[in-house]
PDB file of C-alpha atoms in Angstrom:
ATOM      1  CA  MET A   1      -6.092 -59.477  24.969  1.00 45.00           C
ATOM      2  CA  ALA A   2      -4.906 -59.078  21.380  1.00 41.00           C
ATOM      3  CA  SER A   3      -6.618 -55.687  21.070  1.00 40.00           C
ATOM      4  CA  GLY A   4      -4.942 -54.548  24.312  1.00 40.00           C
ATOM      5  CA  ARG A   5      -1.504 -55.486  22.984  1.00 40.00           C
ATOM      6  CA  MET A   6      -2.244 -53.696  19.704  1.00 39.00           C
ATOM      7  CA  ALA A   7      -3.286 -50.533  21.542  1.00 41.00           C
ATOM      8  CA  ARG A   8      -0.123 -50.590  23.655  1.00 41.00           C
ATOM      9  CA  SER A   9       1.936 -51.186  20.531  1.00 44.00           C
ATOM     10  CA  ALA A  10       0.267 -48.244  18.762  1.00 43.00           C
ATOM     11  CA  ARG A  11       0.946 -45.945  21.743  1.00 43.00           C
ATOM     12  CA  ALA A  12       4.573 -47.055  21.869  1.00 43.00           C
ATOM     13  CA  THR A  13       4.973 -46.434  18.143  1.00 43.00           C
ATOM     14  CA  ALA A  14       3.420 -42.961  18.435  1.00 42.00           C
ATOM     15  CA  LEU A  15       5.739 -42.099  21.355  1.00 40.00           C
ATOM     16  CA  PHE A  16       8.778 -43.277  19.379  1.00 41.00           C
ATOM     17  CA  VAL A  17       7.775 -41.159  16.380  1.00 39.00           C
ATOM     18  CA  ALA A  18       7.265 -38.079  18.590  1.00 42.00           C
ATOM     19  CA  LEU A  19      10.645 -38.519  20.282  1.00 38.00           C
ATOM     20  CA  ALA A  20      12.370 -39.067  16.941  1.00 42.00           C
ATOM     21  CA  ALA A  21      10.792 -35.898  15.567  1.00 40.00           C
ATOM     22  CA  ALA A  22      11.932 -33.904  18.590  1.00 39.00           C
ATOM     23  CA  VAL A  23      15.509 -35.155  18.278  1.00 34.00           C
ATOM     24  CA  THR A  24      15.505 -34.401  14.539  1.00 37.00           C
ATOM     25  CA  ALA A  25      14.251 -30.878  15.198  1.00 35.00           C
ATOM     26  CA  VAL A  26      17.133 -30.167  17.575  1.00 34.00           C
ATOM     27  CA  VAL A  27      19.737 -31.653  15.208  1.00 32.00           C
ATOM     28  CA  LEU A  28      18.483 -29.640  12.250  1.00 32.00           C
ATOM     29  CA  GLY A  29      18.321 -26.420  14.229  1.00 32.00           C
ATOM     30  CA  VAL A  30      14.516 -26.165  14.125  1.00 31.00           C
ATOM     31  CA  TRP A  31      14.372 -25.538  17.865  1.00 29.00           C
ATOM     32  CA  ARG A  32      15.731 -22.012  18.185  1.00 31.00           C
ATOM     33  CA  PRO A  33      15.107 -20.274  21.500  1.00 30.00           C
ATOM     34  CA  TRP A  34      16.787 -17.086  20.238  1.00 32.00           C
ATOM     35  CA  VAL A  35      14.201 -16.684  17.482  1.00 35.00           C
ATOM     36  CA  PRO A  36      11.171 -14.512  18.450  1.00 38.00           C
ATOM     37  CA  ALA A  37       8.591 -16.376  20.479  1.00 40.00           C
ATOM     38  CA  PRO A  38       5.473 -17.726  18.748  1.00 37.00           C
ATOM     39  CA  ILE A  39       2.800 -15.128  18.115  1.00 35.00           C
ATOM     40  CA  GLU A  40       0.097 -15.094  20.744  1.00 39.00           C
ATOM     41  CA  SER A  41      -2.461 -13.263  18.633  1.00 36.00           C
ATOM     42  CA  PRO A  42      -4.849 -15.278  16.435  1.00 35.00           C
ATOM     43  CA  ILE A  43      -3.557 -16.048  12.935  1.00 33.00           C
ATOM     44  CA  LEU A  44      -5.917 -16.187   9.989  1.00 33.00           C
ATOM     45  CA  ALA A  45      -6.174 -19.565   8.284  1.00 32.00           C
ATOM     46  CA  SER A  46      -4.765 -18.088   5.089  1.00 33.00           C
ATOM     47  CA  GLU A  47      -1.836 -16.485   6.897  1.00 45.00           C
ATOM     48  CA  GLU A  48       1.358 -18.506   7.085  1.00 48.00           C
ATOM     49  CA  VAL A  49       4.165 -17.486   9.443  1.00 54.00           C
ATOM     50  CA  VAL A  50       7.560 -19.100   8.918  1.00 65.00           C
ATOM     51  CA  THR A  51      10.394 -18.363  11.328  1.00 73.00           C
ATOM     52  CA  VAL A  52      13.986 -18.297  10.084  1.00 78.00           C
ATOM     53  CA  ALA A  53      17.012 -18.483  12.389  1.00 80.00           C
ATOM     54  CA  PRO A  54      18.999 -15.206  12.425  1.00 85.00           C
ATOM     55  CA  ALA A  55      22.568 -15.243  11.205  1.00 78.00           C
ATOM     56  CA  PRO A  56      25.195 -14.691  13.916  1.00 78.00           C
ATOM     57  CA  LEU A  57      25.489 -11.062  14.993  1.00 90.00           C
ATOM     58  CA  VAL A  58      29.052 -10.026  14.227  1.00 92.00           C
ATOM     59  CA  LEU A  59      30.284  -6.429  14.418  1.00 94.00           C
ATOM     60  CA  PRO A  60      33.708  -4.882  13.879  1.00 94.00           C
ATOM     61  CA  GLU A  61      35.589  -3.387  16.802  1.00 94.00           C
ATOM     62  CA  HIS A  62      34.431   0.129  15.937  1.00 96.00           C
ATOM     63  CA  PRO A  63      31.087  -0.275  14.165  1.00 97.00           C
ATOM     64  CA  ARG A  64      29.298   2.287  12.056  1.00 98.00           C
ATOM     65  CA  VAL A  65      25.669   2.228  13.161  1.00 98.00           C
ATOM     66  CA  LEU A  66      22.583   3.762  11.592  1.00 98.00           C
ATOM     67  CA  VAL A  67      19.817   4.233  14.157  1.00 98.00           C
ATOM     68  CA  PHE A  68      16.496   4.823  12.421  1.00 98.00           C
ATOM     69  CA  GLY A  69      13.198   5.473  14.178  1.00 98.00           C
ATOM     70  CA  ASP A  70      10.717   7.903  15.621  1.00 97.00           C
ATOM     71  CA  SER A  71      10.761  10.567  18.351  1.00 97.00           C
ATOM     72  CA  TRP A  72      12.531   8.241  20.774  1.00 97.00           C
ATOM     73  CA  THR A  73      15.372   7.966  18.268  1.00 98.00           C
ATOM     74  CA  TYR A  74      15.184  11.724  17.665  1.00 97.00           C
ATOM     75  CA  GLY A  75      15.932  12.257  21.354  1.00 97.00           C
ATOM     76  CA  SER A  76      12.645  13.834  22.406  1.00 96.00           C
ATOM     77  CA  ALA A  77      12.418  14.884  26.077  1.00 95.00           C
ATOM     78  CA  ALA A  78      16.166  14.629  26.648  1.00 97.00           C
ATOM     79  CA  SER A  79      17.571  17.930  27.860  1.00 95.00           C
ATOM     80  CA  ASP A  80      19.257  18.029  24.452  1.00 97.00           C
ATOM     81  CA  PRO A  81      18.324  15.693  21.578  1.00 97.00           C
ATOM     82  CA  THR A  82      21.980  14.675  21.268  1.00 97.00           C
ATOM     83  CA  LEU A  83      21.640  13.103  24.715  1.00 98.00           C
ATOM     84  CA  GLY A  84      19.083  10.699  23.261  1.00 98.00           C
ATOM     85  CA  TYR A  85      19.747   6.965  23.364  1.00 98.00           C
ATOM     86  CA  ALA A  86      20.707   6.757  19.689  1.00 98.00           C
ATOM     87  CA  TYR A  87      23.555   9.219  20.150  1.00 98.00           C
ATOM     88  CA  LEU A  88      24.729   7.653  23.407  1.00 98.00           C
ATOM     89  CA  LEU A  89      25.038   4.252  21.753  1.00 97.00           C
ATOM     90  CA  ALA A  90      28.146   5.418  19.897  1.00 97.00           C
ATOM     91  CA  ASP A  91      30.318   5.452  23.020  1.00 97.00           C
ATOM     92  CA  LEU A  92      28.739   2.311  24.454  1.00 97.00           C
ATOM     93  CA  LEU A  93      29.467   0.382  21.251  1.00 96.00           C
ATOM     94  CA  GLY A  94      32.866   1.967  20.698  1.00 97.00           C
ATOM     95  CA  GLY A  95      31.842   3.223  17.274  1.00 97.00           C
ATOM     96  CA  GLU A  96      29.853   5.995  15.647  1.00 97.00           C
ATOM     97  CA  THR A  97      26.144   6.436  15.074  1.00 98.00           C
ATOM     98  CA  THR A  98      24.185   8.164  12.360  1.00 98.00           C
ATOM     99  CA  VAL A  99      20.818   9.120  13.816  1.00 98.00           C
ATOM    100  CA  ASP A 100      17.661   9.376  11.716  1.00 98.00           C
ATOM    101  CA  GLY A 101      14.709  10.028  14.002  1.00 98.00           C
ATOM    102  CA  VAL A 102      11.484  11.751  12.986  1.00 98.00           C
ATOM    103  CA  ARG A 103       8.912  12.691  15.592  1.00 97.00           C
ATOM    104  CA  GLY A 104       5.512  11.113  15.075  1.00 96.00           C
ATOM    105  CA  SER A 105       6.640   8.898  12.189  1.00 98.00           C
ATOM    106  CA  GLY A 106       5.590   5.277  11.749  1.00 98.00           C
ATOM    107  CA  TYR A 107       5.186   2.674   9.042  1.00 98.00           C
ATOM    108  CA  LEU A 108       1.681   3.942   8.237  1.00 98.00           C
ATOM    109  CA  LYS A 109       1.676   7.380   9.880  1.00 97.00           C
ATOM    110  CA  PRO A 110       3.610  10.390   8.561  1.00 97.00           C
ATOM    111  CA  GLY A 111       5.605  12.296  11.147  1.00 96.00           C
ATOM    112  CA  ILE A 112       5.833  15.887  12.277  1.00 95.00           C
ATOM    113  CA  ASP A 113       9.209  16.472  10.638  1.00 92.00           C
ATOM    114  CA  GLY A 114       9.047  13.924   7.839  1.00 96.00           C
ATOM    115  CA  PRO A 115       7.029  11.186   6.116  1.00 98.00           C
ATOM    116  CA  THR A 116       6.467   7.495   6.896  1.00 98.00           C
ATOM    117  CA  PHE A 117       9.243   4.993   7.532  1.00 98.00           C
ATOM    118  CA  GLY A 118       9.021   3.636   3.992  1.00 98.00           C
ATOM    119  CA  GLU A 119       9.339   7.052   2.365  1.00 98.00           C
ATOM    120  CA  ARG A 120      12.199   7.982   4.653  1.00 98.00           C
ATOM    121  CA  ILE A 121      14.040   4.755   3.906  1.00 98.00           C
ATOM    122  CA  ALA A 122      13.707   5.478   0.190  1.00 98.00           C
ATOM    123  CA  ALA A 123      15.502   8.785   0.801  1.00 97.00           C
ATOM    124  CA  LEU A 124      18.429   7.327   2.799  1.00 98.00           C
ATOM    125  CA  ASP A 125      21.970   7.866   1.545  1.00 97.00           C
ATOM    126  CA  PRO A 126      23.003   4.552  -0.086  1.00 96.00           C
ATOM    127  CA  THR A 127      26.689   5.434   0.356  1.00 96.00           C
ATOM    128  CA  LEU A 128      26.421   5.498   4.145  1.00 96.00           C
ATOM    129  CA  ASP A 129      27.531   1.835   4.350  1.00 94.00           C
ATOM    130  CA  PRO A 130      26.710   1.056   8.012  1.00 98.00           C
ATOM    131  CA  ASP A 131      27.848  -2.159   9.675  1.00 97.00           C
ATOM    132  CA  LEU A 132      24.640  -2.247  11.716  1.00 98.00           C
ATOM    133  CA  VAL A 133      21.189  -0.752  11.226  1.00 98.00           C
ATOM    134  CA  ILE A 134      18.895  -0.505  14.238  1.00 98.00           C
ATOM    135  CA  ILE A 135      15.332   0.237  13.155  1.00 98.00           C
ATOM    136  CA  GLN A 136      13.263   1.298  16.154  1.00 98.00           C
ATOM    137  CA  GLY A 137       9.537   1.522  16.882  1.00 91.00           C
ATOM    138  CA  SER A 138       7.012   2.633  16.339  1.00 94.00           C
ATOM    139  CA  ILE A 139       4.091   3.194  18.689  1.00 96.00           C
ATOM    140  CA  ASN A 140       2.910   5.950  16.342  1.00 97.00           C
ATOM    141  CA  ASP A 141       0.934   3.437  14.270  1.00 96.00           C
ATOM    142  CA  ARG A 142      -1.352   2.480  17.175  1.00 96.00           C
ATOM    143  CA  ALA A 143      -4.375   4.313  15.824  1.00 94.00           C
ATOM    144  CA  ALA A 144      -3.897   3.030  12.258  1.00 94.00           C
ATOM    145  CA  GLY A 145      -4.868  -0.541  13.110  1.00 94.00           C
ATOM    146  CA  ALA A 146      -3.621  -3.854  11.741  1.00 96.00           C
ATOM    147  CA  VAL A 147      -4.951  -3.578   8.179  1.00 96.00           C
ATOM    148  CA  GLY A 148      -2.015  -3.107   5.813  1.00 97.00           C
ATOM    149  CA  TYR A 149       0.472  -2.866   8.655  1.00 98.00           C
ATOM    150  CA  ARG A 150       2.581  -5.946   7.966  1.00 97.00           C
ATOM    151  CA  GLU A 151       2.566  -5.119   4.260  1.00 97.00           C
ATOM    152  CA  ALA A 152       3.932  -1.634   4.993  1.00 98.00           C
ATOM    153  CA  VAL A 153       6.584  -3.075   7.312  1.00 98.00           C
ATOM    154  CA  THR A 154       7.614  -5.659   4.710  1.00 98.00           C
ATOM    155  CA  ALA A 155       7.927  -3.059   1.945  1.00 98.00           C
ATOM    156  CA  ALA A 156       9.970  -0.732   4.172  1.00 98.00           C
ATOM    157  CA  TRP A 157      12.290  -3.518   5.276  1.00 98.00           C
ATOM    158  CA  ASP A 158      12.734  -4.752   1.708  1.00 98.00           C
ATOM    159  CA  ALA A 159      13.899  -1.270   0.747  1.00 98.00           C
ATOM    160  CA  LEU A 160      16.180  -1.019   3.783  1.00 98.00           C
ATOM    161  CA  ALA A 161      17.834  -4.360   3.021  1.00 98.00           C
ATOM    162  CA  ALA A 162      18.285  -3.368  -0.628  1.00 98.00           C
ATOM    163  CA  THR A 163      19.836  -0.024   0.326  1.00 98.00           C
ATOM    164  CA  TYR A 164      22.332  -1.578   2.761  1.00 98.00           C
ATOM    165  CA  PRO A 165      22.792  -5.198   1.631  1.00 97.00           C
ATOM    166  CA  ASP A 166      25.977  -5.690   3.653  1.00 95.00           C
ATOM    167  CA  ALA A 167      24.602  -4.346   6.933  1.00 96.00           C
ATOM    168  CA  THR A 168      23.256  -6.407   9.800  1.00 96.00           C
ATOM    169  CA  ILE A 169      19.742  -5.219  10.649  1.00 97.00           C
ATOM    170  CA  VAL A 170      18.356  -5.429  14.173  1.00 97.00           C
ATOM    171  CA  VAL A 171      14.742  -4.502  14.830  1.00 98.00           C
ATOM    172  CA  LEU A 172      14.075  -2.693  18.102  1.00 98.00           C
ATOM    173  CA  GLY A 173      10.398  -3.032  18.899  1.00 97.00           C
ATOM    174  CA  PRO A 174       8.192  -0.351  20.420  1.00 96.00           C
ATOM    175  CA  ALA A 175       8.723   0.570  24.048  1.00 94.00           C
ATOM    176  CA  PRO A 176       5.681   1.443  26.160  1.00 92.00           C
ATOM    177  CA  HIS A 177       5.173   5.134  26.812  1.00 94.00           C
ATOM    178  CA  GLU A 178       2.541   4.296  29.401  1.00 93.00           C
ATOM    179  CA  LEU A 179       1.546   1.354  31.569  1.00 96.00           C
ATOM    180  CA  PRO A 180      -0.078  -1.061  31.386  1.00 96.00           C
ATOM    181  CA  VAL A 181       1.070  -1.748  27.830  1.00 96.00           C
ATOM    182  CA  GLY A 182      -1.778  -0.900  25.455  1.00 95.00           C
ATOM    183  CA  ASP A 183      -3.383  -3.555  23.264  1.00 96.00           C
ATOM    184  CA  GLU A 184      -2.264  -1.868  20.027  1.00 96.00           C
ATOM    185  CA  THR A 185       1.304  -1.443  21.255  1.00 97.00           C
ATOM    186  CA  ALA A 186       1.355  -5.148  22.114  1.00 97.00           C
ATOM    187  CA  ARG A 187      -0.108  -5.992  18.694  1.00 97.00           C
ATOM    188  CA  ILE A 188       2.559  -3.937  16.931  1.00 98.00           C
ATOM    189  CA  ASP A 189       5.218  -5.706  18.975  1.00 98.00           C
ATOM    190  CA  ARG A 190       3.861  -9.117  17.950  1.00 97.00           C
ATOM    191  CA  ASP A 191       3.561  -8.121  14.287  1.00 97.00           C
ATOM    192  CA  LEU A 192       7.120  -6.807  14.126  1.00 98.00           C
ATOM    193  CA  ALA A 193       8.458  -9.895  15.895  1.00 97.00           C
ATOM    194  CA  ALA A 194       6.663 -12.130  13.401  1.00 96.00           C
ATOM    195  CA  VAL A 195       7.892 -10.271  10.313  1.00 97.00           C
ATOM    196  CA  ALA A 196      11.446 -10.070  11.678  1.00 97.00           C
ATOM    197  CA  GLY A 197      11.378 -13.777  12.482  1.00 95.00           C
ATOM    198  CA  GLY A 198      10.233 -14.545   8.951  1.00 95.00           C
ATOM    199  CA  ARG A 199      13.247 -12.694   7.545  1.00 94.00           C
ATOM    200  CA  GLY A 200      15.806 -14.116   9.940  1.00 94.00           C
ATOM    201  CA  TRP A 201      16.442 -10.711  11.544  1.00 96.00           C
ATOM    202  CA  TRP A 202      17.210 -10.231  15.204  1.00 96.00           C
ATOM    203  CA  TYR A 203      14.334  -8.726  17.154  1.00 97.00           C
ATOM    204  CA  VAL A 204      14.733  -6.950  20.502  1.00 97.00           C
ATOM    205  CA  SER A 205      11.470  -6.365  22.359  1.00 97.00           C
ATOM    206  CA  PRO A 206      11.419  -3.822  25.205  1.00 97.00           C
ATOM    207  CA  VAL A 207       7.805  -4.937  25.798  1.00 96.00           C
ATOM    208  CA  GLN A 208       8.541  -8.652  26.141  1.00 96.00           C
ATOM    209  CA  GLU A 209      11.751  -8.004  28.077  1.00 96.00           C
ATOM    210  CA  GLU A 210       9.903  -5.580  30.389  1.00 97.00           C
ATOM    211  CA  TRP A 211      12.452  -2.802  30.168  1.00 97.00           C
ATOM    212  CA  ILE A 212       9.863  -0.352  31.509  1.00 97.00           C
ATOM    213  CA  THR A 213       7.887  -1.443  34.558  1.00 97.00           C
ATOM    214  CA  ASP A 214       5.811   0.059  37.337  1.00 96.00           C
ATOM    215  CA  GLN A 215       8.970   0.150  39.443  1.00 97.00           C
ATOM    216  CA  ASN A 216      11.105   2.244  37.057  1.00 96.00           C
ATOM    217  CA  TYR A 217       8.466   4.008  34.940  1.00 96.00           C
ATOM    218  CA  LEU A 218       8.844   7.471  36.468  1.00 96.00           C
ATOM    219  CA  ALA A 219      12.639   7.191  36.381  1.00 96.00           C
ATOM    220  CA  VAL A 220      12.584   6.406  32.648  1.00 97.00           C
ATOM    221  CA  ILE A 221       9.598   8.337  31.280  1.00 96.00           C
ATOM    222  CA  ASP A 222       9.064  12.103  31.551  1.00 95.00           C
ATOM    223  CA  VAL A 223       5.310  12.323  32.093  1.00 93.00           C
ATOM    224  CA  ASP A 224       5.223  16.116  32.304  1.00 88.00           C
ATOM    225  CA  LEU A 225       7.045  18.300  29.792  1.00 78.00           C
ATOM    226  CA  GLY A 226       8.276  15.213  27.952  1.00 76.00           C
ATOM    227  CA  ASN A 227       4.756  14.104  27.000  1.00 87.00           C
ATOM    228  CA  LYS A 228       5.580  10.520  28.005  1.00 94.00           C
ATOM    229  CA  HIS A 229       8.934  10.292  26.278  1.00 96.00           C
ATOM    230  CA  PRO A 230      12.159   9.123  27.926  1.00 96.00           C
ATOM    231  CA  SER A 231      13.833  11.686  30.151  1.00 96.00           C
ATOM    232  CA  THR A 232      17.566  12.358  29.843  1.00 97.00           C
ATOM    233  CA  ASP A 233      18.177   9.621  32.410  1.00 97.00           C
ATOM    234  CA  GLY A 234      15.652   7.448  30.595  1.00 97.00           C
ATOM    235  CA  HIS A 235      17.552   7.769  27.326  1.00 98.00           C
ATOM    236  CA  ARG A 236      20.757   6.758  29.095  1.00 98.00           C
ATOM    237  CA  TYR A 237      18.958   3.728  30.507  1.00 98.00           C
ATOM    238  CA  LEU A 238      17.635   2.727  27.072  1.00 98.00           C
ATOM    239  CA  ALA A 239      21.064   3.105  25.478  1.00 98.00           C
ATOM    240  CA  GLU A 240      22.560   0.822  28.122  1.00 98.00           C
ATOM    241  CA  LYS A 241      19.765  -1.752  27.648  1.00 98.00           C
ATOM    242  CA  ILE A 242      20.221  -1.768  23.861  1.00 98.00           C
ATOM    243  CA  ALA A 243      24.007  -2.050  24.117  1.00 97.00           C
ATOM    244  CA  ALA A 244      23.608  -4.951  26.546  1.00 96.00           C
ATOM    245  CA  ALA A 245      21.089  -6.641  24.245  1.00 96.00           C
ATOM    246  CA  LEU A 246      23.457  -6.371  21.274  1.00 96.00           C
ATOM    247  CA  THR A 247      26.307  -7.772  23.353  1.00 93.00           C
ATOM    248  CA  GLU A 248      24.077 -10.676  24.343  1.00 91.00           C
ATOM    249  CA  LEU A 249      23.186 -11.360  20.719  1.00 92.00           C
ATOM    250  CA  MET A 250      26.836 -11.356  19.735  1.00 88.00           C
ATOM    251  CA  ALA A 251      27.518 -13.916  22.469  1.00 81.00           C
ATOM    252  CA  ALA A 252      24.667 -16.219  21.395  1.00 71.00           C
ATOM    253  CA  PRO A 253      25.919 -19.716  20.487  1.00 62.00           C
ATOM    254  CA  VAL A 254      25.092 -20.933  16.988  1.00 54.00           C
ATOM    255  CA  THR A 255      23.539 -24.268  16.008  1.00 47.00           C
ATOM    256  CA  GLU A 256      24.727 -26.448  13.125  1.00 41.00           C
ATOM    257  CA  ALA A 257      21.844 -25.156  11.024  1.00 39.00           C
ATOM    258  CA  GLY A 258      22.941 -21.552  11.523  1.00 44.00           C
ATOM    259  CA  GLY A 259      20.394 -20.652  14.182  1.00 49.00           C
ATOM    260  CA  ALA A 260      21.400 -19.474  17.617  1.00 47.00           C
ATOM    261  CA  GLU A 261      20.355 -21.058  20.866  1.00 46.00           C
ATOM    262  CA  THR A 262      20.613 -20.351  24.548  1.00 38.00           C
ATOM    263  CA  THR A 263      22.604 -22.379  26.994  1.00 34.00           C
ATOM    264  CA  PRO A 264      20.594 -24.500  29.472  1.00 34.00           C
ATOM    265  CA  GLU A 265      21.048 -22.133  32.405  1.00 35.00           C
ATOM    266  CA  GLN A 266      19.518 -19.261  30.428  1.00 31.00           C
TER     267      GLN A 266
END
């Protein structure tokens, strides 16, 4: 009988400790639904991933926005590159955009019209002084593999943050150019989400949010002359999705610890 009471007592104590830890986590802002979801890919034992709550997304009424990325940012497959999503964002945000898109460019892969992301960031005009930097993509690193990828991303983002220390930086993950989403595209999405989460940067994932599906694929992606890039209508759609995502981030409530969280109905 005594051993039975001790076992029940031990279970009760363990349950109390678990509940206390959960309450403490919420109070301290450890539970942060707005932070990128946990990585689904295996993590090496020596690899430590720490997630930091993003600071509130606050923009002026007429923001200056630098949109940096690959061919999607360039405006490929739009009837005119200036009808690409990065240009259209200016009107949707009520501000102005500076567009820096290089076709074929990635963190590891040089582009057709310019070098890798890191080299391009090193050449950015430090006097530009944007309120917001959106760094997009890239699916162009699919063939390069995972080795050295996060290191290249980290170095590029360090340089970007140093160049524009007063800007808010939002990472726009890769969008699928074909369905189903390829394994390497999904891996890149997870890697970028993890690195962004470790820095406390907002991460918007077209893959996780399923912006492109079987139902709208042909309406968004030009599979013929566009070589699987967004069509003119597709760029308009992406611009609207990004503007809506930024609006949602600006409306995110903030915890006492500085992290943002969703309301129960979300």
